[in-house]
Structures are given as structure tokens and as C-alpha cells.
Amino acid sequence: MLNSAPIFKKEVGSYFLSPMAYVVITIFLVLSGYFFYSSVAYYSLISMQAMQNPYMVSGLNLTEDLISPVFANLGIIAMLIIPMLTMRLFSEDKKSGAIELLFTYPLKDLDILMGKFFAASVVYLTPIAITLVYIAFLRSMTQLALGPILAGYLGLVLMGEAFIALGILISSTTENQIIAAIITFGVLLLLWVIGWASSFTGPTLGKILTEISLIKHFDTFSKGVIDIRDVIFYLSFTFYSLFLTCRVLESKRWRG
Amino acid sequence: MIEIQNLTKHYGHIKAVENVSFTVNKGEILGFLGPNGAGKTTTMRVLTGFFPPTEGKVKVAGFDITEKPLEVKKRLGYLPENVALYMDMRVNDYLHFVGRIKGLKRKPLLKQKVNQVVELCGLGDVRKRLIGKLSKGYRQRVGLAQALIGDPEVLILDEPTVGLDPKQIVEIRKLIKDLGGERTIILSTHILPEVQMICERVIIINEGKIVAIDTPENLNRQLSKKLTIIMEVEGEPQKVVNTLGGVDGVIDVKQKVKKKGKIRQYEIQTVPERDIRKELAQAVLENQLGLYELRSIEMSLEEIFLKLVTQEEHHA
């Protein structure tokens, strides 16, 4: 039985008691709002052109030309925002020394870890949930296929959890929050674009690089496709990062 | 209640604690005395399960700390040396948070226990304040409150009175003393009088090794400002010891160095309140023994403490 609830409650509290959560959520919404607006504006522009040129109409597709780019942009914002969310999770306690008390309470390492993981998830998922307003707004104006949107959100959730897990892992290794944020961001960015290298490496390495690239797996979701391989990729990425974090927490005990 | 057997803890090459063994009985208040860096905090951290021992066995309430850490932690309240609390939380919220972690799930019970420790630690006025805005003294009390919540059987307090003003020190000491009896308490300090005031038994530790374990009464004799008298007396050793031992105010007579003939040196421990040199001299003369020397050595508390500690350094 996990006993994560007190830690979860406390961590959510400290996100929302400090400006942290509000800043992250606001920035996320400002950026996503801008991207959404420009996508809609662009789509309406080409629709307008299509009206004058009936030949273009067949090429127009709401999911492909509007929804897909919006989700791709949301994914990038998530990559920018999540390191800011996760940087403090263990670093702060390590620096202040609060971790000493935390480790002497009747809690398992996993209780502490999952409490913090879910707390960061809540702060990440809040602006994601708010973006549903955009979809509702779009739906009030036009016919919308809900399947691809569902796939897009599933992708955002799964990928976000994977990012958070990685962020926690890195936060558990340092007591400096800035270092935690920069390393997390660096690793995410590298994993994001590493597939690009496949164009000039050999076929085997190229295939491997594409498969570990974060963008490749998110692309399918943002195009409205749920591929079980991508789901498994993100789930195992999350699981493995959390597993390593547990090991890091454990190691601090025998290293003294 | 607490059993420590051959506890050793290394940090890399540094030996923080070496081969420390002791037991603490239920309801006992044990003082842990030593200079900075002696290994007090390390021993306490091992006891709390913060990190495991390099070697040795630690048992709390019959549970091994490495095998059943959760069972041990459930029975333990810990006040670290530098209490790191969550500065952005309110005292009340923080104590509820710790209470929930310690397994107080039901709301009314949790509330009752929080109220109890708030009252015990005198936090009523600052309940609604942010911990970050509290003075050092109040933070220390919040630290003590979080250790007390959930009624743990064992309390481990690392320098509980550091940073408090004299009035608060008196209050906290009284509180700790009142808590003993039901609870087993280990507290560390480098203030000698504190140990004498609160503790039932004292461990003096230096450079990771136990220098002395004794009751404060015995240590009082050794450690408090005491009178040791050195005498050189001629006569049968047994008779001399009996004679000197019979003088009112003498605690202990030890035969020390053999001098020429029948003259021997004796070390006499006396009660600190009065000077009994005159009575000693009279006793020697009345029993037809020869008095060759009579002098007293006075040692202050701190001097003895330093002596104990430096002697140990010598061995190592």
C-alpha cells in the first residue's frame, strides 16, 4: 500500500502557495493561446483562398492543417515548461535539509517519489485541461472529428508524464534547482531532436536514433493516431525514470 | 528499547563512529555528550534510519533498523540538529502534514493530536503563521512538535536547546524531562549542565568512540567541580584506607603510587560542598599514621570534560 497522499497534498500546496504554479500555468496558456490563434488564423486564411479556388478545397483538412500543428506546438511548450516544474522536487529538500526529516518519517522512498510525481502531474495537467476550451471554441464554429483530438491529448498526457519522470530523476541527483532544470531541458531537447541525425547515420543507428527520439513518438499522436508502440514507449520511459530515481534515493543511504 | 551493538559508520575514509555499543531502557532519558564532530549526529541519524550503519546492529523496540525500517520509524520522533522545515507552510498545516504521514488518518484524531502538541510546545500564538517568519526559538519548538506528534515511543533530539534564549531553554528542558518516563529519549548536547539536569544516564563520546557511560550521579562526582585530595601516608595500606574512608564526607579512597618504605600515595574523593582536609589530617594523626603530604586538586567541569576528551585522543 502506498502512503503518498500527505506528500502529494503538501507538494501541490507548495506549488500553489508559491507563484510557481501560476507562472507556469500562465506561460503555458499564453504560449498555447498564441499558437492556437495563429493556427486558426492561418487556417481561415487558406480556407478563404480555397473558396476562390475550388481545386484547393479537396486538399483542406481540419485535423491535418489545424489540430496537428496545435498539438505539436503544445508538445514543445510542455518540453519548455516541465523542467521548471520538476527542478525543485528533490533539489529543494536536499538543499534545505528537509529531506533528512522526510527520510526519517515512516514512508517508503516510493511513497515520497510518487507523491511528488503526481503533484507535478497535477500542475502540468491543469493548463492542458484548460486548453480544452480552445477545442470547445473550435467545435462551436465547425464540425470536428473528436478521435484525433483524443489521441492528441493522450499523447500530451503520456509524454508529459515521461518528461516529469525524467525531471524528477535529474532533480534527485543535485541540490541545485537551476542545474536540475538546465540538465532536464538539455536532455529533453537532445532526445527530442536526436532522430534528425538518422538522415546522415547508417541505417541501423539511424533506426535506433529515430526510435528513441521523443518527437517521433509524439508525431503519431498529434496526427491523431494512437499506436500502441508509442504508448508503450512513453510508459516505459516514465517507469524506467521513476525506477532510476528510486535507486538514486536508495543510494544516498549507503553512500552516506 | 534501543539496542546498539558495535555500530560503525564510515563516510568514505572518514570513520565517524567506531564500534559503539549501548542500550537504552524503556522510559529512560539518555544524554549524548561530546564535542562537535564526535559522532553524536551520525549515531542519531543511523538510529532514525536516515542512513544505514556500515557495520553493527541497531534495534529499536525489537525491530532491526535495516530489516524493518518502517516499523522503527513508526515508533520514532526525531528533531534534527538544524531543523529544516518547510518555510512556505503554516505551523498548523505543517503539523497536520506530519501527523498524516505518521499515520493519523482520521480527521478528529489528527486534530486532537495536533492541538495536543501545539499546547505542549507553546505554539498556540503562532499556529497560523508561516514557518519562514518565525524566530529560531519558535522554529525549534515547531521541530519538537513535529517530533512529538503521533506519540512516538522513542524520541531522538539532536541538540534540542541550541539557539534558544535562556527562558526557552528552561522551558524545553522541563518539557523533555516531563516527557521521560513514558517515552524513551536520547538527546545530544555539548552543554554539560544540561545533561546533569535532564538525563538519567550519560554517554560521553569523542572521535566516534564511547569514552564513558555512567549515571549523572557518578559523572557528577567525576565531572562536577569536585575535590580530589592527594595524601601521602605512612602505614599499613588497609588501615590507612579504613581510617580515611571513615572520615565524614569521603566518597572513595584509592591507593595510588607506592613510595619508599611504608609511605603510599592515596587519592581521596570527597564531597564537593565542604573542605575536609582538616578532618583528614586529624584522622591520620589520631590513628598514629604518618602524614607526609596533603594537597587538594580542584577541577572544573569543563577541565574534566576536556581531560576525558583529550585522553581519548591520546589513545587513538
XYZ file of C-alpha atoms in Angstrom, chain A residues 2-3 5-11 13-15 17-18 88 92-93 95-109 111 116 250 252-256, chain B residues 9-12 41 45 48-52 69-70 73-74 76 78-86 88-90 93-94 97-98 100-103 105 107 146 158:
80
model
C 1.330 3.384 -0.977
C 1.159 6.196 1.528
C -1.296 11.201 -0.063
C 0.308 13.504 2.556
C 3.327 14.195 0.342
C 1.098 14.732 -2.687
C -1.100 17.178 -0.818
C 1.873 19.063 0.583
C 3.636 19.302 -2.793
C 0.166 23.016 -1.788
C 3.677 24.354 -2.200
C 3.212 24.705 -5.971
C 1.263 28.649 -2.377
C 4.251 29.981 -4.280
C 12.563 21.772 -7.228
C 14.891 21.950 -2.799
C 14.530 19.419 0.015
C 19.406 21.865 -0.206
C 17.270 22.944 2.742
C 17.903 19.691 4.591
C 14.199 18.910 4.830
C 14.988 15.595 3.208
C 16.568 14.446 6.461
C 13.256 14.569 8.267
C 11.422 13.206 5.252
C 13.621 10.122 5.235
C 13.091 9.513 8.937
C 9.305 9.526 8.648
C 7.545 6.192 8.263
C 7.455 6.451 4.481
C 8.944 4.321 1.756
C 11.065 6.011 -0.891
C 5.706 6.954 -1.278
C 5.957 14.338 -5.808
C 18.307 4.441 -2.086
C 22.133 8.167 -0.916
C 21.674 5.923 2.095
C 24.576 3.607 1.533
C 26.799 6.413 0.280
C 26.131 8.331 3.482
C 29.783 4.263 10.337
C 32.298 5.401 7.737
C 31.970 8.249 5.287
C 34.430 7.159 2.652
C 24.659 13.262 14.990
C 20.992 9.505 12.096
C 16.493 7.197 12.849
C 17.074 5.165 9.715
C 18.292 8.165 7.734
C 21.230 6.054 6.634
C 22.270 2.508 7.472
C 12.913 0.405 8.861
C 9.229 1.314 8.642
C 10.292 4.856 12.014
C 6.677 4.490 13.131
C 10.263 7.325 16.418
C 13.272 12.946 15.524
C 14.408 16.511 15.994
C 17.448 17.107 13.759
C 20.242 19.452 14.725
C 19.345 22.024 12.105
C 15.622 21.698 11.783
C 14.813 22.224 8.135
C 11.121 22.926 7.982
C 9.028 23.988 5.035
C 6.249 28.357 2.999
C 3.874 26.368 5.190
C 1.860 27.500 8.157
C -0.723 22.934 8.177
C 2.767 21.624 8.708
C 1.036 17.188 7.267
C 3.446 15.411 9.626
C -0.891 12.398 8.391
C 2.496 10.956 7.445
C 2.729 9.392 10.882
C -0.497 7.582 10.233
C -5.714 9.275 9.177
C -9.655 13.900 10.987
C 6.688 17.518 14.768
C 19.779 16.417 18.419
